[in-house]
Amino acid sequence: MSQLRFRVVEEAFKKKAATVDVPSGRPSDYFGKFVFNREKMFKYLPSAVYAKLVDAIDNGAALDRSIADTVAAGMKKWATELGATHYTHWFQPLTEGTAEKHDAFVEHDGKGGMIEEFSGKLLVQQEPDASSFPNGGIRNTFEARGYSAWDPSSPVFVVDDTLCIPTVFIAYTGESLDYKAPLLKALHAVDKAAVEVCHYFNPEVSKVVAYLGWEQEYFLVDEGLYAARPDLLLTGRTLMGHEASKNQQLEDHYFGAIPSRVAAFMRDLEIQALELGIPVKTRHNEVAPNQFELAPIYEECNLAVDHNMLIMSLMKKVARNHGFRVLLHEKPFKGVNGSGKHCNWSLGTDTGSLLMAPGKTAEENLRFITFVVNTLMAVYHHNGLLKASIMSATNAHRLGANEAPPAIISSFLGSKVNEVLNHLEDSLDEDLEALGSKQGMKLDISQIPELLIDNTDRNRTSPFAFTGNRFEFRAVGSEANCASAMIALNAALADQLTKFKAQVDALIAAGDTKTTAILKVLRQCIKECKPIRFDGNGYSDEWVEEAKERGLDCETSCPVIFDNYLSESSIAMFESTGVMTKKELEARNEVKWEMYTKKIQIEARVLGDLAMNHVIPVATEYQSRLIDNVYKLRDLFSAEKAEALSSMNVKLIEDIAQHTIYITKHVDDMIEARKVANRIESEREKAIAYHDTVAPMLEDIRYHIDKLELIVDNQMWTLPKYRELLFVR
Ligand code: ADP
Ligand code: MG
């Protein structure tokens, strides 16, 4: 009966590491081989066109349509030399993942034949027939279509036989239908606002760039075992499965060597990532068995997001060549750690300063404190929104569990920065005026450079931690498009910096020196945003209580958390920074609620099917065997003796009956609850109904299935067990 399960386990066990095609030369030789980077632009484009394109990339200058044909021709020449025959506009719809539609480089030549062609028009703009992408009602099938438009700041690249062109995806009426368009706007807003504030310290700054370094966590599962688990296949996570007797308590995996089949996968992935210009650097085992992490060197935020999207699809592809499936779901297995995507984020200037890092001079340190405090203010005022930006049906399993940041946003700063902020908070007006008037500004915050070496007090439980020269947003989910978090964070900071500048300017106009004005406003901000600072244990129950008292958003229901996007303060912030309009926010929330509902709906269906088609039949068959045994004991022995001998089996028969009755009844109830929820018109209310009524049943039913897994004969159990999924490779 369970032949398949045993066969796939055995096959998985026997698999050897696949061979990896290692290109000749060093990584620096093949880095960016498939990317139309500056070196290739220079080679394939006339120099005047090259200069215009670089200007568009670096300074956001509008791309001159007259050069588009030449750029397209150069790209096509380069891409066809690499074997490309097709091109695609590559975009990031509101579903997770990327979308693409491939077209061949061919056109009629007008003489009955074909010519290879790729015009500037096709490069710059397209109308993908994308009516089925979620749009929250902005662009329904009967209305105007959407179009995709090239984002020259992210270079085009070749994957297999296709030239991929990173694009934004916008409705004809102008609303964004993707993640990239609002991200670019948020990055532009933070650039503008931060440059203004930088001018207090250095008038030469003309551009501020947001950086992102993501750390991608994932699980690998042998593909045979994966295929034998319909829940993994259809929902990305296990909806049932009793914990293995051993899981992660020994932490032997975290410290252990990377298994050879996995090492081959990682090597292959890294080579292909480097060829695509993704600067991967770090790899290691993670805490849970079969869990791993991959991280590149940080890059400009928009490019880093594209690279993360690209590597997620690359991981899926490469894993298959190694007989694995990669699981990007935030919580594929109950009882072991889930996967996140820590987003290391900072700002830097075109004059070479990192704004979230302390400097050598008092002036640089005041700038550092300015940016840290403004970040805290943004995170404080928009803590609910930031939580919404990382929330999803899948990440909800991870947040709040004792292994990931809680579902409350707070910020860890470490003792040194705290000391400085506390000191500033307690300063009197006279102190600040004295500091501001001193020649050369001998601030007693000059001890800050010590921070650089003080990297020891890290707090793993904080969702938004300062780590020396950056903040690490740890609540982001492994499967998510990190643009969502980056849009909210950068837009919120842009808004805050603009307000900060207005306050400082007002004080200067009233007669304060620049330094005194900055210090006074900072002092005010430090007082105001105090509730967001928390260096204690974020996993503790006391923190939840305290956070409530501090007025932080403690909501745990995913669909209700999405409401934060539509709060007055969020709408005002997104509109004033020009990142999104109320209409866009409303439409995007419709999509979020709808996706939430669909995910739970699919899980409920899959669990119902598995329960009825796999679990109940197997449990009943085993139960019949036990019953058979009881009867045979009666035939063989006296009534009294038979009763004594069969008492254990009788108990098991009853236990199985209890569990199967519970499961059958609740699968029915779950179908009923879905029917009720499905009749609800409003997407928000429907998602809430799914959250409140359907989702808890998944857990209840699972509990009984997992109990049966322990009772039923191992030989008969059809679905691969946790010990196999997590330890066989
Ligand atoms: P951890 O110890 O938290 O695992 P790592 O050393 O692995 O940290 O680095 C995490 C990520 O942080 C890497 O992608 C790295 O490039 C990135 N990073 C380092 N400095 C910065 C910075 N100033 N801004 C943004 N990202 C950064
Ligand atoms: Mg980290």
Short mmCIF file of C-alpha atoms in Angstrom, two decimals, residues 206-623:
data_model
loop_
_atom_site.label_atom_id
_atom_site.label_comp_id
_atom_site.label_asym_id
_atom_site.label_seq_id
_atom_site.Cartn_x
_atom_site.Cartn_y
_atom_site.Cartn_z
CA SER A 206 23.03 65.64 -4.83
CA LYS A 207 21.69 62.09 -4.59
CA VAL A 208 20.76 59.69 -1.82
CA VAL A 209 20.41 56.02 -2.66
CA ALA A 210 18.56 53.43 -0.60
CA TYR A 211 20.44 50.15 -0.30
CA LEU A 212 19.06 46.70 0.29
CA GLY A 213 20.87 43.50 1.20
CA TRP A 214 18.42 40.61 1.56
CA GLU A 215 19.11 37.28 3.20
CA GLN A 216 17.00 34.58 1.60
CA GLU A 217 16.08 31.56 3.71
CA TYR A 218 14.65 28.40 2.14
CA PHE A 219 14.13 24.67 2.56
CA LEU A 220 15.13 21.93 0.17
CA VAL A 221 13.13 18.73 -0.13
CA ASP A 222 13.89 15.77 -2.32
CA GLU A 223 11.62 15.98 -5.36
CA GLY A 224 10.33 12.40 -5.04
CA LEU A 225 9.19 13.02 -1.48
CA TYR A 226 7.78 16.38 -2.51
CA ALA A 227 5.74 14.80 -5.30
CA ALA A 228 4.27 12.33 -2.82
CA ARG A 229 2.93 15.17 -0.66
CA PRO A 230 -0.03 16.83 -2.43
CA ASP A 231 -0.14 19.53 0.25
CA LEU A 232 3.43 20.65 -0.49
CA LEU A 233 2.76 20.46 -4.19
CA LEU A 234 -0.43 22.53 -4.07
CA THR A 235 0.05 24.88 -1.12
CA GLY A 236 3.80 25.04 -0.55
CA ARG A 237 3.51 23.81 3.01
CA THR A 238 2.66 20.65 4.89
CA LEU A 239 -0.91 20.80 6.17
CA MET A 240 -0.32 17.76 8.32
CA GLY A 241 2.53 15.70 9.67
CA HIS A 242 3.53 14.83 13.19
CA GLU A 243 6.79 16.29 14.43
CA ALA A 244 9.76 13.98 13.98
CA SER A 245 11.23 12.56 17.19
CA LYS A 246 14.23 14.67 16.45
CA ASN A 247 13.96 18.09 14.87
CA GLN A 248 16.19 21.05 15.51
CA GLN A 249 16.87 20.79 19.23
CA LEU A 250 20.48 19.68 18.83
CA GLU A 251 21.20 22.52 16.41
CA ASP A 252 23.59 20.08 14.77
CA HIS A 253 22.42 21.12 11.34
CA TYR A 254 23.13 24.83 11.94
CA PHE A 255 26.73 24.17 12.82
CA GLY A 256 27.18 21.16 10.56
CA ALA A 257 28.82 20.84 7.17
CA ILE A 258 26.62 21.50 4.13
CA PRO A 259 25.48 18.09 2.78
CA SER A 260 27.11 17.27 -0.56
CA ARG A 261 23.95 17.13 -2.70
CA VAL A 262 23.00 20.52 -1.28
CA ALA A 263 26.50 21.90 -1.74
CA ALA A 264 26.33 20.99 -5.43
CA PHE A 265 22.98 22.78 -5.71
CA MET A 266 24.37 25.86 -3.99
CA ARG A 267 27.44 25.94 -6.17
CA ASP A 268 25.37 25.64 -9.34
CA LEU A 269 22.96 28.32 -8.11
CA GLU A 270 25.78 30.69 -7.23
CA ILE A 271 27.46 30.32 -10.59
CA GLN A 272 24.22 30.98 -12.45
CA ALA A 273 23.40 33.89 -10.14
CA LEU A 274 26.79 35.47 -10.70
CA GLU A 275 26.36 35.09 -14.45
CA LEU A 276 23.12 37.02 -14.07
CA GLY A 277 24.95 39.76 -12.21
CA ILE A 278 23.61 38.88 -8.75
CA PRO A 279 26.53 39.38 -6.35
CA VAL A 280 25.89 36.35 -4.12
CA LYS A 281 28.36 36.05 -1.32
CA THR A 282 27.13 34.13 1.73
CA ARG A 283 25.65 30.65 2.06
CA HIS A 284 25.07 28.54 5.11
CA ASN A 285 22.84 26.03 6.83
CA GLU A 286 19.99 27.49 8.84
CA VAL A 287 18.55 26.41 12.16
CA ALA A 288 15.99 23.88 10.94
CA PRO A 289 17.00 20.63 9.25
CA ASN A 290 17.15 21.01 5.45
CA GLN A 291 16.94 24.80 5.83
CA PHE A 292 19.52 27.09 4.24
CA GLU A 293 20.31 30.74 3.58
CA LEU A 294 21.75 32.68 0.71
CA ALA A 295 22.77 36.36 0.73
CA PRO A 296 24.35 38.69 -1.81
CA ILE A 297 26.34 41.85 -1.26
CA TYR A 298 23.89 44.70 -0.82
CA GLU A 299 22.88 46.78 -3.83
CA GLU A 300 20.76 49.76 -4.78
CA CYS A 301 17.25 48.87 -3.58
CA ASN A 302 15.42 48.59 -6.92
CA LEU A 303 18.12 46.37 -8.39
CA ALA A 304 18.31 44.32 -5.19
CA VAL A 305 14.57 43.67 -5.37
CA ASP A 306 14.82 42.58 -9.02
CA HIS A 307 17.71 40.33 -8.13
CA ASN A 308 15.77 38.75 -5.31
CA MET A 309 12.82 38.08 -7.62
CA LEU A 310 15.17 36.65 -10.19
CA ILE A 311 17.02 34.43 -7.74
CA MET A 312 13.79 33.01 -6.35
CA SER A 313 12.86 31.75 -9.80
CA LEU A 314 16.43 30.66 -10.45
CA MET A 315 16.44 28.65 -7.22
CA LYS A 316 13.34 26.77 -8.32
CA LYS A 317 14.90 25.95 -11.66
CA VAL A 318 18.32 24.94 -10.37
CA ALA A 319 16.84 22.85 -7.55
CA ARG A 320 15.06 20.67 -10.10
CA ASN A 321 18.35 19.94 -11.85
CA HIS A 322 19.59 18.56 -8.56
CA GLY A 323 16.54 16.44 -7.77
CA PHE A 324 15.28 18.90 -5.18
CA ARG A 325 12.32 21.22 -4.80
CA VAL A 326 12.94 24.49 -3.10
CA LEU A 327 10.36 25.62 -0.55
CA LEU A 328 10.11 29.39 -0.23
CA HIS A 329 7.00 29.26 1.95
CA GLU A 330 7.46 30.99 5.34
CA LYS A 331 6.34 27.95 7.30
CA PRO A 332 6.53 24.70 5.39
CA PHE A 333 6.81 22.57 8.55
CA LYS A 334 5.14 22.87 11.89
CA GLY A 335 7.39 22.67 14.91
CA VAL A 336 10.61 23.76 13.21
CA ASN A 337 11.75 27.26 12.31
CA GLY A 338 10.13 29.05 9.43
CA SER A 339 11.90 31.07 6.74
CA GLY A 340 12.29 34.81 6.56
CA LYS A 341 14.00 37.28 4.31
CA HIS A 342 15.91 39.74 6.45
CA CYS A 343 16.07 43.04 4.62
CA ASN A 344 19.22 44.99 5.50
CA TRP A 345 18.47 48.56 4.58
CA SER A 346 20.44 51.79 4.63
CA LEU A 347 20.90 55.06 2.80
CA GLY A 348 24.05 56.36 1.13
CA THR A 349 25.01 59.61 -0.61
CA ASP A 350 26.69 60.22 -3.93
CA THR A 351 29.50 61.77 -1.87
CA GLY A 352 30.28 58.37 -0.43
CA SER A 353 28.71 58.51 3.04
CA LEU A 354 26.54 55.84 4.59
CA LEU A 355 23.85 57.80 6.44
CA MET A 356 23.06 55.07 8.95
CA ALA A 357 26.68 54.76 10.04
CA PRO A 358 28.53 56.86 12.58
CA GLY A 359 31.39 58.90 11.19
CA LYS A 360 34.67 60.34 12.37
CA THR A 361 33.62 63.89 13.07
CA ALA A 362 31.01 65.37 15.37
CA GLU A 363 29.23 66.72 12.30
CA GLU A 364 29.03 63.28 10.72
CA ASN A 365 27.73 61.84 13.94
CA LEU A 366 25.02 64.44 14.21
CA ARG A 367 23.98 63.47 10.69
CA PHE A 368 24.01 59.82 11.72
CA ILE A 369 21.80 60.51 14.74
CA THR A 370 19.53 62.62 12.55
CA PHE A 371 18.89 59.76 10.16
CA VAL A 372 18.52 57.15 12.87
CA VAL A 373 16.02 59.26 14.80
CA ASN A 374 14.03 60.10 11.69
CA THR A 375 13.92 56.43 10.81
CA LEU A 376 12.61 55.65 14.29
CA MET A 377 9.98 58.34 13.89
CA ALA A 378 8.86 56.88 10.56
CA VAL A 379 8.74 53.37 12.01
CA TYR A 380 6.88 54.63 15.07
CA HIS A 381 4.21 56.54 13.19
CA HIS A 382 3.74 53.79 10.64
CA ASN A 383 4.37 50.67 12.72
CA GLY A 384 0.97 49.26 11.80
CA LEU A 385 1.56 49.96 8.12
CA LEU A 386 5.02 48.37 8.19
CA LYS A 387 3.48 45.29 9.71
CA ALA A 388 0.86 45.29 6.97
CA SER A 389 3.63 45.58 4.39
CA ILE A 390 5.14 42.25 5.44
CA MET A 391 1.93 40.44 6.30
CA SER A 392 0.46 37.65 4.21
CA ALA A 393 -1.48 34.44 4.68
CA THR A 394 1.81 32.57 4.58
CA ASN A 395 3.97 34.89 6.72
CA ALA A 396 1.21 34.91 9.34
CA HIS A 397 2.32 31.39 10.33
CA ARG A 398 5.77 32.64 11.13
CA LEU A 399 5.16 35.95 12.88
CA GLY A 400 4.28 35.69 16.48
CA ALA A 401 5.56 32.15 16.75
CA ASN A 402 8.52 31.79 19.07
CA GLU A 403 11.18 31.87 16.41
CA ALA A 404 10.41 34.94 14.39
CA PRO A 405 9.72 38.55 15.22
CA PRO A 406 6.40 39.02 16.98
CA ALA A 407 3.48 40.57 15.12
CA ILE A 408 4.43 43.90 16.70
CA ILE A 409 6.90 46.26 15.10
CA SER A 410 9.55 47.70 17.43
CA SER A 411 13.14 48.72 17.02
CA PHE A 412 16.30 47.55 18.74
CA LEU A 413 19.15 50.06 18.85
CA GLY A 414 21.79 48.60 21.14
CA SER A 415 23.27 50.20 24.21
CA LYS A 416 25.53 52.78 22.55
CA VAL A 417 22.93 54.45 20.38
CA ASN A 418 20.47 54.31 23.24
CA GLU A 419 22.92 56.15 25.48
CA VAL A 420 23.31 58.91 22.94
CA LEU A 421 19.57 59.27 22.44
CA ASN A 422 18.86 59.24 26.16
CA HIS A 423 21.50 61.86 26.70
CA LEU A 424 20.05 64.10 24.02
CA GLU A 425 16.56 63.61 25.35
CA ASP A 426 17.61 64.82 28.79
CA SER A 427 19.55 67.84 27.53
CA LEU A 428 18.28 71.30 28.45
CA ASP A 429 17.74 74.12 25.97
CA GLU A 430 20.89 75.82 27.28
CA ASP A 431 22.96 72.71 26.58
CA LEU A 432 21.70 72.54 23.02
CA GLU A 433 22.24 76.25 22.48
CA ALA A 434 25.76 75.98 23.85
CA LEU A 435 26.49 73.01 21.62
CA GLY A 436 25.11 74.79 18.62
CA SER A 437 27.16 77.90 19.14
CA LYS A 438 30.48 76.16 19.71
CA GLN A 439 32.98 76.55 16.94
CA GLY A 440 33.61 73.17 15.33
CA MET A 441 30.73 71.68 17.26
CA LYS A 442 32.45 69.62 19.90
CA LEU A 443 29.47 67.44 20.66
CA ASP A 444 29.79 64.86 23.34
CA ILE A 445 28.37 62.40 20.91
CA SER A 446 31.88 62.00 19.57
CA GLN A 447 32.18 58.61 21.24
CA ILE A 448 29.85 57.17 18.62
CA PRO A 449 32.53 55.72 16.35
CA GLU A 450 32.98 53.03 19.00
CA LEU A 451 29.78 51.60 17.62
CA LEU A 452 31.66 50.27 14.70
CA ILE A 453 33.46 47.81 16.88
CA ASP A 454 30.58 47.27 19.22
CA ASN A 455 28.73 44.73 17.15
CA THR A 456 28.17 42.32 19.96
CA ASP A 457 24.88 43.33 21.46
CA ARG A 458 22.57 42.08 18.79
CA ASN A 459 19.02 41.22 19.48
CA ARG A 460 17.68 38.39 17.37
CA THR A 461 14.12 38.89 18.55
CA SER A 462 13.69 42.41 17.21
CA PRO A 463 11.77 42.89 13.96
CA PHE A 464 13.64 46.08 13.10
CA ALA A 465 17.15 46.14 14.51
CA PHE A 466 20.00 48.58 14.14
CA THR A 467 23.12 46.61 13.23
CA GLY A 468 25.98 49.09 13.14
CA ASN A 469 25.57 50.76 9.75
CA ARG A 470 22.08 49.74 8.72
CA PHE A 471 18.71 48.59 9.95
CA GLU A 472 17.69 45.00 9.53
CA PHE A 473 13.97 44.52 8.86
CA ARG A 474 13.60 40.92 9.93
CA ALA A 475 9.87 40.45 9.75
CA VAL A 476 9.82 40.15 5.94
CA GLY A 477 8.69 36.72 4.73
CA SER A 478 10.85 34.38 2.67
CA GLU A 479 8.34 34.18 -0.17
CA ALA A 480 7.50 37.88 -0.28
CA ASN A 481 8.46 40.46 -2.83
CA CYS A 482 10.59 42.64 -0.55
CA ALA A 483 9.48 45.68 -2.56
CA SER A 484 6.35 45.73 -0.43
CA ALA A 485 8.34 46.42 2.74
CA MET A 486 10.73 48.75 0.93
CA ILE A 487 7.89 50.85 -0.48
CA ALA A 488 6.38 51.41 2.97
CA LEU A 489 9.70 52.03 4.71
CA ASN A 490 11.23 54.41 2.20
CA ALA A 491 8.02 56.35 1.66
CA ALA A 492 7.47 56.70 5.41
CA LEU A 493 11.01 57.97 5.89
CA ALA A 494 10.66 60.41 3.00
CA ASP A 495 7.54 61.85 4.60
CA GLN A 496 9.20 62.07 8.01
CA LEU A 497 12.34 63.76 6.65
CA THR A 498 10.22 66.39 4.93
CA LYS A 499 8.42 67.15 8.17
CA PHE A 500 11.69 67.20 10.08
CA LYS A 501 13.20 69.71 7.69
CA ALA A 502 10.20 71.99 7.95
CA GLN A 503 10.50 71.98 11.75
CA VAL A 504 14.24 72.65 11.72
CA ASP A 505 13.85 75.45 9.17
CA ALA A 506 11.17 77.06 11.32
CA LEU A 507 13.51 77.14 14.32
CA ILE A 508 16.34 78.53 12.24
CA ALA A 509 14.00 81.24 10.95
CA ALA A 510 13.16 82.02 14.59
CA GLY A 511 16.83 82.58 15.39
CA ASP A 512 18.39 79.25 16.40
CA THR A 513 21.64 78.17 14.86
CA LYS A 514 21.39 75.25 12.49
CA THR A 515 22.91 72.79 14.95
CA THR A 516 20.75 73.92 17.84
CA ALA A 517 17.65 73.72 15.68
CA ILE A 518 18.49 70.20 14.57
CA LEU A 519 19.23 69.12 18.13
CA LYS A 520 16.00 70.61 19.43
CA VAL A 521 13.86 68.87 16.84
CA LEU A 522 15.73 65.62 17.40
CA ARG A 523 15.12 65.90 21.13
CA GLN A 524 11.43 66.31 20.45
CA CYS A 525 11.39 63.33 18.09
CA ILE A 526 13.27 61.15 20.58
CA LYS A 527 10.61 61.86 23.18
CA GLU A 528 7.81 61.23 20.76
CA CYS A 529 8.98 57.97 19.23
CA LYS A 530 10.08 56.38 22.47
CA PRO A 531 7.38 53.68 22.39
CA ILE A 532 8.95 52.10 19.31
CA ARG A 533 12.29 51.49 21.03
CA PHE A 534 12.49 48.10 22.65
CA ASP A 535 15.67 46.18 23.41
CA GLY A 536 14.13 43.41 25.50
CA ASN A 537 12.95 39.95 24.52
CA GLY A 538 10.44 40.33 21.71
CA TYR A 539 9.29 36.72 22.14
CA SER A 540 8.03 37.20 25.67
CA ASP A 541 4.37 37.47 26.62
CA GLU A 542 5.14 40.49 28.78
CA TRP A 543 6.20 42.37 25.67
CA VAL A 544 2.79 41.92 24.09
CA GLU A 545 1.21 43.46 27.19
CA GLU A 546 3.69 46.28 27.31
CA ALA A 547 3.40 47.01 23.59
CA LYS A 548 -0.35 47.39 24.00
CA GLU A 549 0.19 49.93 26.75
CA ARG A 550 2.66 51.77 24.54
CA GLY A 551 -0.01 52.08 21.88
CA LEU A 552 1.75 49.96 19.27
CA ASP A 553 -0.29 47.97 16.78
CA CYS A 554 -0.78 44.50 18.29
CA GLU A 555 -3.41 43.17 15.89
CA THR A 556 -2.73 39.58 14.84
CA SER A 557 -5.42 38.92 12.23
CA CYS A 558 -3.87 39.19 8.80
CA PRO A 559 -6.90 40.61 6.94
CA VAL A 560 -7.48 43.20 9.66
CA ILE A 561 -3.80 44.19 9.63
CA PHE A 562 -4.25 45.12 5.95
CA ASP A 563 -6.59 47.90 7.13
CA ASN A 564 -3.46 49.83 8.06
CA TYR A 565 -2.97 50.67 4.38
CA LEU A 566 -6.21 52.61 4.45
CA SER A 567 -5.72 54.47 7.71
CA GLU A 568 -5.79 58.25 7.44
CA SER A 569 -2.10 58.54 8.26
CA SER A 570 -1.08 55.96 5.65
CA ILE A 571 -3.13 57.56 2.90
CA ALA A 572 -1.80 61.01 3.79
CA MET A 573 1.78 59.72 3.83
CA PHE A 574 1.52 57.86 0.52
CA GLU A 575 -0.25 60.75 -1.20
CA SER A 576 2.06 63.47 0.07
CA THR A 577 5.12 61.53 -1.06
CA GLY A 578 3.50 60.84 -4.43
CA VAL A 579 3.99 57.10 -4.02
CA MET A 580 0.38 55.92 -4.19
CA THR A 581 -3.06 57.44 -4.30
CA LYS A 582 -5.99 56.45 -2.14
CA LYS A 583 -7.55 54.75 -5.13
CA GLU A 584 -4.44 52.65 -5.68
CA LEU A 585 -4.25 51.74 -2.01
CA GLU A 586 -7.88 50.69 -2.01
CA ALA A 587 -7.43 48.59 -5.12
CA ARG A 588 -4.32 46.92 -3.77
CA ASN A 589 -6.06 46.03 -0.55
CA GLU A 590 -8.82 44.35 -2.52
CA VAL A 591 -6.12 42.20 -4.08
CA LYS A 592 -4.54 41.44 -0.70
CA TRP A 593 -7.83 40.33 0.81
CA GLU A 594 -8.71 38.29 -2.24
CA MET A 595 -5.34 36.54 -2.22
CA TYR A 596 -5.65 35.83 1.47
CA THR A 597 -9.03 34.20 0.94
CA LYS A 598 -7.80 32.13 -1.99
CA LYS A 599 -4.81 30.81 -0.11
CA ILE A 600 -6.88 29.63 2.85
CA GLN A 601 -9.54 28.30 0.49
CA ILE A 602 -7.01 26.17 -1.38
CA GLU A 603 -5.48 24.90 1.85
CA ALA A 604 -8.91 23.95 3.15
CA ARG A 605 -9.76 22.06 -0.02
CA VAL A 606 -6.44 20.23 -0.09
CA LEU A 607 -6.68 19.27 3.56
CA GLY A 608 -10.25 18.09 3.08
CA ASP A 609 -9.22 15.91 0.12
CA LEU A 610 -6.20 14.48 1.89
CA ALA A 611 -8.19 13.74 4.99
CA MET A 612 -10.91 11.91 3.10
CA ASN A 613 -8.78 10.20 0.42
CA HIS A 614 -5.59 9.38 2.26
CA VAL A 615 -5.99 9.55 5.98
CA ILE A 616 -9.44 8.16 6.71
CA PRO A 617 -9.11 5.16 4.34
CA VAL A 618 -5.75 4.17 5.78
CA ALA A 619 -6.85 4.67 9.36
CA THR A 620 -10.02 2.68 8.75
CA GLU A 621 -8.16 -0.14 7.14
CA TYR A 622 -5.76 -0.33 10.06
CA GLN A 623 -8.71 -0.21 12.40
#
